[in-house]
Amino acid sequence: MLSRVADSVFWMARYLERTDNLLRLLRTDYIASQDELLDYNWQLLADSFGSDRPEQKVKVENYRQALHHLLLSRPHECSVFTNIVRVRENARSVQDYITKELWQALNDYYHHILEPKTENLITHNDPVTALDFLLRDSIIFYGTLDVTMNRGEGYTFLNLGKYMERCLQNLEIVEFKRKQMVKAEVETVHWKYLLYALSGYEFHTKYYKNALNAKEVIHQVLFNTQFPHSISYSLGQMLRYFQRLADFSQPQQFQEIEGLLQKLIHSMNTYQQEYNISVIEKLIPDIRQQFNHLNARLASVYFGYS
Amino acid sequence: MSFHHFLSSYQSPPDTWDEMQAQGEIRKHYQVFLDSLEKASLGDLTQKDELAKKLFMSQGITFTVYSDGEGIEKIFPFDIIPRIITGAEWTHIEAGIRQRLKALNIFLKDVYHEQAIIKDKIIPASLIYSCPNYLKEMVNVDVPFDIYTHISGIDLIRDSDGSFYVLEDNLRTPSGVSYMLENRNMTYRIFPGLLPKNNVRSVKDYPDLLLKNLLALSNRQTSNPTVVLLTPGIYNSAYFEHTTLARLMGVELVEGRDLVVNDTKVYMKTTAGLRQVDVIYRRVDDEYLDPLVFNPGSMLGVSGLYYAYRAGNVAIINAPGNGVADDKAVYTFVPSMIRYYLNEEPILKTVPTYYMDNRDHFELVFSQVRKMVIKKTNESGGYGMLMGHAATDEHIAAYRSEVEKNPRQFIAQPMIHLSSVPCYINNKIQPRHVDLRPFALYGPQGIEIVPGGLTRVALREGSLVVNSSQGGGSKDTWVLG
């Protein structure tokens, strides 16, 4: 397939996964702030998931402002709105490659976020309704993708983008939660909401069977291969999909990227063996750096970046 | 209030051929369609109209209008009531277009090779050489199967006596075919069952016929030639059409930056390295095709493409340089071409045309400017046009001085009253003027025309301008079997 198309499909999936993760986090944290975490630090949230550029930073005074900044702000380069626009632009440039149904699902997503009703819910009414509404579009996208897309190269790059973004977001969210806990009296509440944000709470109670504790929560989020949001699971998926490219790639290129993926998996296995709670101090920067390198090499080898 | 009640108050404009009725009587070929709506209320039609809008929006069949730095999505206006053409009318149109294209294609070969038509003084040499779209780079370039006009859209109108006139030949990169296909898809959603009931001929074959022709143009000894569609990119107003055609044909949609020329061969950059391209269906204008030969500032084309084409290593569809044949000043000579090359009488009529660089014509035109349309010879899309009946005195004076500066760039034609059809606008059935653009495909095995085309509607009351850029819309076109 065309390098440009592979690139667009990959980034389309990354922006979509990023959006999905952010929506879930906002949903659970908003609910938490209404019920359990009454002194919720909205500025920390806006800073952690907003743009790093100084001119894009804003001061948020309440949850409405924070939600607006992260969800709907047009000039903000990291808002959900901007992400959806990017997803749609990428999809538009590969409209002939993705299925008509998938394009329509994304197009509807875009039109929904533009609806005045969405803004009204977020700025004046119940934000959860708006978040549910948008999350449903995200699920429709994944369903449509699964049902309609052919399993060729494009599907592989799409999944590589999805799982890479999932890992990176996972690291972001764990870091964010740790920052939230610095002044917290009861840590476990934060860990519980971390699991909620990753749709992993129910699984946790069934699998670990202990009272909620940081070590097991982080174990699940990083290493548990039955948990679809964990890094180990996502890496396994990336390797599985990537190996399908063997027949479509030049051998040297294929081996290089496969090697980088194997190395990531090996690193995770090593961290798991020596696992204790402090390992994440080392793990997070290391794994993030390896992903960034992988991303750059994929761009160079498969997407034609020079 | 019922549909028929409103129909009874339908008044077609004077001196105009109405496609649906003649002297208050409904024409036979509209009868089946109208009968099926007998029980429909205007509310039903409004619902259909809304459904069509919703479907267009959700499918992203839109264009973007920018205001205050933000893009607003608009759909291309679609009118729900189909335009109906009888089988006999279509046979006539089809034969006329076939004949015309055959002659135009021979003309292109001739004008870029022997130039017999100039030597025999059928067409003045000055007319050809002064045409900005005559490409000297195409002189003595042999094109595959001697075909230049692979895809053309011939604009037809109907005068008050019902006869068809050719208004324009679009032989470069005609657009609109995706609307022909999408409008048909819309019709079976809003009028279930009516297509079979009326025995409407299908237009669905278009992408298959096009792909068959494109594959046949490959010059490489391979069972699986690579065909691509070259688009200027997502900001082009016809981008939706490019994606639709690429998807329906299953070919790669490429941009200039996806292609590279090496050793006079064209390659596309894929995830597995470079892959040779055999056939390019380009939707990029001649001027932007190759920055080394044409416009050096072009970011849309591919450096070296022209040389690959000359070497016969890639086919470009349509051939570059076709603009000389659809130039509005060359247009008047098409009947002479048909007589000269084919020894036949033209089947379709041509609108009388006056040359502004002929002083007698110039005076004649401006003495009755209210009855005239003056156009630029190399513009399309309804731009740069003066409609005498609707212009102010100041506008006419300004236009006149513009023409005087460069008379070769203008022609004038008497105003033709385009035929009218019923449209559903503002909850009323109202007549509006239309033209018709059938799409013809010229391949190694001959000319094929899918039965239908794009009917463009001037949505403003009394307007004769059908271009989408100027307030025009479209409707489905039914050719009855």
Coordinates of C-alpha atoms in Angstrom, one line a residue, chain B residues 7-291:
Chain B
L7 CA -48.9 20.3 -9.8
S8 CA -52.0 21.9 -11.3
S9 CA -50.6 25.3 -10.5
Y10 CA -47.3 24.4 -12.2
Q11 CA -46.5 27.0 -14.9
S12 CA -43.5 26.5 -17.1
P13 CA -41.8 29.7 -18.2
P14 CA -42.8 31.2 -21.7
D15 CA -40.7 30.2 -24.8
T16 CA -39.3 27.3 -23.0
W17 CA -39.4 23.6 -23.6
D18 CA -40.7 22.0 -20.4
E19 CA -39.6 18.4 -19.9
M20 CA -42.7 17.4 -18.0
Q21 CA -45.6 19.1 -19.8
A22 CA -46.6 20.6 -23.1
Q23 CA -49.6 23.0 -23.3
G24 CA -50.8 22.0 -19.9
E25 CA -50.7 18.2 -20.7
I26 CA -48.3 15.9 -18.9
R27 CA -45.9 14.2 -21.3
K28 CA -46.3 10.5 -21.5
H29 CA -42.9 9.6 -20.1
Y30 CA -43.5 11.5 -16.9
Q31 CA -46.9 9.8 -16.4
V32 CA -45.8 6.7 -14.5
F33 CA -43.7 8.7 -12.1
L34 CA -46.4 11.2 -11.4
D35 CA -49.1 8.5 -11.0
S36 CA -47.0 6.9 -8.3
L37 CA -47.0 10.1 -6.3
E38 CA -50.8 10.6 -6.6
K39 CA -51.4 9.9 -2.9
A40 CA -48.3 11.7 -1.7
S41 CA -48.8 14.9 0.2
L42 CA -46.3 17.8 0.1
G43 CA -45.4 16.7 3.6
D44 CA -44.2 13.4 2.2
L45 CA -42.0 15.2 -0.3
T46 CA -40.6 17.4 2.4
Q47 CA -39.7 14.3 4.4
K48 CA -38.0 12.9 1.3
D49 CA -36.1 16.1 0.8
E50 CA -34.9 16.0 4.4
L51 CA -33.9 12.4 4.2
A52 CA -31.8 13.2 1.1
K53 CA -30.1 16.1 2.9
K54 CA -29.4 13.9 5.9
L55 CA -27.9 11.1 3.8
F56 CA -25.7 13.5 1.9
M57 CA -24.4 15.0 5.1
S58 CA -23.8 11.7 6.8
Q59 CA -21.9 10.3 3.8
G60 CA -19.7 13.4 3.7
I61 CA -20.8 14.3 0.2
T62 CA -20.2 17.9 1.1
F63 CA -18.0 20.9 0.4
T64 CA -16.6 23.2 2.9
V65 CA -17.3 26.9 3.1
Y66 CA -14.9 28.9 5.3
S67 CA -16.1 31.8 7.3
D68 CA -14.5 33.3 10.4
G69 CA -11.6 30.8 10.0
E70 CA -13.9 27.9 10.6
G71 CA -15.1 25.4 8.0
I72 CA -18.8 24.9 7.6
E73 CA -20.0 21.7 5.8
K74 CA -22.5 22.2 3.1
I75 CA -24.1 19.7 0.8
F76 CA -24.4 20.1 -2.9
P77 CA -28.0 21.0 -3.5
F78 CA -30.0 18.0 -4.7
D79 CA -33.5 18.2 -6.0
I80 CA -35.5 15.1 -5.4
I81 CA -37.7 15.0 -8.5
P82 CA -35.9 13.1 -11.3
R83 CA -35.4 14.5 -14.8
I84 CA -36.8 11.9 -17.2
I85 CA -35.5 11.3 -20.8
T86 CA -37.2 8.9 -23.2
G87 CA -35.3 6.0 -24.8
A88 CA -35.7 7.7 -28.3
E89 CA -34.3 11.0 -27.1
W90 CA -31.4 9.1 -25.6
T91 CA -30.6 7.2 -28.8
H92 CA -30.4 10.5 -30.6
I93 CA -28.1 12.0 -27.9
E94 CA -25.9 9.0 -27.8
A95 CA -25.4 8.9 -31.5
G96 CA -24.7 12.7 -31.6
I97 CA -22.1 12.4 -28.8
R98 CA -20.4 9.4 -30.4
Q99 CA -20.1 11.2 -33.7
R100 CA -18.8 14.4 -32.1
L101 CA -16.2 12.6 -29.9
K102 CA -14.9 10.6 -32.9
A103 CA -14.3 13.8 -34.8
L104 CA -12.8 15.7 -31.8
N105 CA -10.4 12.8 -31.2
I106 CA -9.3 12.7 -34.8
F107 CA -8.9 16.5 -34.6
L108 CA -6.6 16.2 -31.6
K109 CA -4.4 13.7 -33.3
D110 CA -4.4 15.8 -36.5
V111 CA -3.6 19.1 -34.8
Y112 CA -0.7 17.6 -32.9
H113 CA 0.6 15.7 -35.9
E114 CA 0.0 16.4 -39.7
Q115 CA -2.3 19.4 -39.2
A116 CA -4.3 18.5 -42.3
I117 CA -7.3 20.4 -41.1
I118 CA -5.2 23.6 -41.0
K119 CA -3.5 23.0 -44.4
D120 CA -6.9 22.4 -45.9
K121 CA -8.0 25.7 -44.5
I122 CA -11.0 24.2 -42.5
I123 CA -9.7 25.9 -39.3
P124 CA -7.5 28.9 -39.3
A125 CA -4.0 28.3 -38.0
S126 CA -4.2 31.5 -35.9
L127 CA -7.1 30.1 -34.0
I128 CA -5.1 27.1 -32.9
Y129 CA -1.8 28.8 -32.1
S130 CA -3.5 31.5 -30.2
C131 CA -5.2 29.0 -28.0
P132 CA -3.5 29.0 -24.6
N133 CA -4.4 25.3 -24.1
Y134 CA -2.6 24.2 -27.3
L135 CA 0.5 22.4 -25.9
K136 CA 3.5 22.5 -28.2
E137 CA 4.9 19.8 -25.9
M138 CA 2.3 17.4 -27.3
V139 CA 3.4 17.9 -31.0
N140 CA 4.4 14.6 -32.5
V141 CA 3.8 12.7 -29.2
D142 CA 2.1 9.4 -30.0
V143 CA -0.6 8.5 -27.5
P144 CA -1.8 4.9 -26.8
F145 CA -4.3 3.7 -29.4
D146 CA -4.5 7.3 -30.7
I147 CA -7.1 8.1 -28.0
Y148 CA -7.0 11.5 -26.4
T149 CA -10.5 12.0 -25.0
H150 CA -10.9 8.9 -22.8
I151 CA -13.4 10.6 -20.5
S152 CA -15.5 13.5 -21.6
G153 CA -18.6 15.3 -20.4
I154 CA -20.6 16.9 -23.1
D155 CA -22.9 19.6 -21.9
L156 CA -26.3 19.6 -23.7
I157 CA -29.1 22.0 -23.5
R158 CA -32.6 22.1 -25.1
D159 CA -34.0 25.0 -26.9
S160 CA -37.6 26.1 -27.0
D161 CA -38.4 23.7 -29.9
G162 CA -37.0 20.8 -27.9
S163 CA -33.9 20.2 -30.0
F164 CA -30.7 19.4 -28.3
Y165 CA -27.7 21.7 -28.6
V166 CA -24.2 21.1 -27.5
L167 CA -23.2 23.9 -25.2
E168 CA -19.7 22.8 -24.3
D169 CA -17.4 19.9 -24.8
N170 CA -15.4 19.1 -21.6
L171 CA -12.5 17.0 -22.7
R172 CA -9.9 17.8 -20.0
T173 CA -10.9 16.6 -16.6
P174 CA -14.7 16.7 -16.6
S175 CA -16.2 16.2 -13.1
G176 CA -19.7 15.4 -11.9
V177 CA -19.9 11.7 -12.6
S178 CA -19.9 10.8 -8.9
Y179 CA -23.0 12.9 -8.5
M180 CA -24.6 11.0 -11.3
L181 CA -23.9 7.8 -9.3
E182 CA -24.8 9.2 -5.9
N183 CA -28.0 10.9 -7.1
R184 CA -29.1 7.5 -8.3
N185 CA -28.3 5.9 -5.0
M186 CA -30.4 8.6 -3.4
T187 CA -33.4 8.0 -5.6
Y188 CA -33.9 4.4 -4.6
R189 CA -33.8 5.5 -1.0
I190 CA -36.4 8.3 -1.4
F191 CA -38.6 6.7 -4.1
P192 CA -38.6 3.0 -3.2
G193 CA -39.7 0.8 -6.1
L194 CA -39.9 3.5 -8.7
L195 CA -36.8 2.7 -10.7
P196 CA -37.9 -0.7 -11.8
K197 CA -41.5 0.4 -12.2
N198 CA -40.4 3.1 -14.7
N199 CA -37.9 0.8 -16.3
V200 CA -35.0 3.2 -15.7
R201 CA -31.7 2.2 -17.2
S202 CA -28.8 1.7 -14.8
V203 CA -25.8 3.9 -14.6
K204 CA -23.9 1.5 -12.2
D205 CA -21.6 0.2 -14.9
Y206 CA -19.7 3.4 -15.2
P207 CA -16.7 2.5 -12.9
D208 CA -16.4 -0.9 -14.4
L209 CA -16.3 0.4 -17.9
L210 CA -13.8 3.1 -16.9
L211 CA -11.5 0.6 -15.2
K212 CA -11.7 -1.8 -18.2
N213 CA -10.5 1.1 -20.4
L214 CA -7.8 2.2 -18.1
L215 CA -6.4 -1.3 -17.8
A216 CA -6.3 -1.7 -21.5
L217 CA -4.1 1.4 -21.9
S218 CA -1.1 -0.2 -20.0
N219 CA 1.9 -0.5 -22.2
R220 CA 3.7 -3.0 -20.0
Q221 CA 3.7 -6.8 -20.6
T222 CA 2.0 -7.7 -17.3
S223 CA -1.2 -9.3 -16.5
N224 CA -1.7 -6.9 -13.6
P225 CA -1.0 -3.3 -14.6
T226 CA -1.0 -0.7 -11.9
V227 CA -3.6 2.0 -12.4
V228 CA -3.8 5.0 -10.1
L229 CA -6.0 8.1 -9.8
L230 CA -4.0 11.2 -9.3
T231 CA -5.8 13.8 -7.2
P232 CA -4.7 17.3 -6.2
G233 CA -5.6 16.3 -2.6
I234 CA -8.3 16.7 0.1
Y235 CA -8.8 20.4 -0.4
N236 CA -9.9 20.1 -4.0
S237 CA -13.6 20.7 -4.5
A238 CA -13.9 17.4 -6.4
Y239 CA -12.0 15.3 -3.9
F240 CA -15.2 13.4 -3.0
E241 CA -15.5 12.3 -6.6
H242 CA -11.9 11.2 -6.7
T243 CA -12.3 9.0 -3.6
T244 CA -15.6 7.6 -4.9
L245 CA -14.1 6.6 -8.3
A246 CA -10.9 5.2 -6.7
R247 CA -13.0 3.2 -4.3
L248 CA -15.4 1.9 -6.9
M249 CA -12.6 0.9 -9.3
G250 CA -10.3 -0.4 -6.5
V251 CA -7.4 1.6 -7.7
E252 CA -4.9 3.6 -5.5
L253 CA -5.8 7.3 -5.0
V254 CA -2.4 9.0 -5.2
E255 CA -1.2 12.6 -4.8
G256 CA 1.8 14.0 -6.6
R257 CA 4.0 13.4 -3.6
D258 CA 3.3 9.7 -3.7
L259 CA 4.8 9.4 -7.2
V260 CA 8.4 9.6 -8.4
V261 CA 10.0 9.3 -11.8
N262 CA 13.2 7.3 -12.3
D263 CA 14.7 6.5 -15.7
T264 CA 11.5 7.7 -17.5
K265 CA 9.4 5.3 -15.5
V266 CA 6.8 6.3 -12.9
Y267 CA 6.8 4.7 -9.5
M268 CA 4.6 5.0 -6.4
K269 CA 6.1 5.0 -2.9
T270 CA 4.6 2.0 -1.0
T271 CA 5.3 0.5 2.3
A272 CA 7.3 -2.2 0.5
G273 CA 9.3 0.2 -1.6
L274 CA 8.7 1.6 -5.1
R275 CA 6.1 0.0 -7.4
Q276 CA 5.8 0.9 -11.1
V277 CA 2.7 2.7 -12.3
D278 CA 1.4 2.0 -15.7
V279 CA -1.7 4.2 -16.1
I280 CA -2.6 7.5 -14.4
Y281 CA -6.1 8.7 -14.5
R282 CA -5.2 12.3 -13.5
R283 CA -7.6 14.8 -12.1
V284 CA -4.8 17.4 -12.1
D285 CA -4.8 20.1 -14.8
D286 CA -2.2 20.0 -17.6
E287 CA -0.5 23.0 -16.2
Y288 CA 0.3 21.3 -12.9
L289 CA 1.2 17.8 -14.2
D290 CA 5.0 18.2 -14.4
P291 CA 6.9 21.2 -12.8

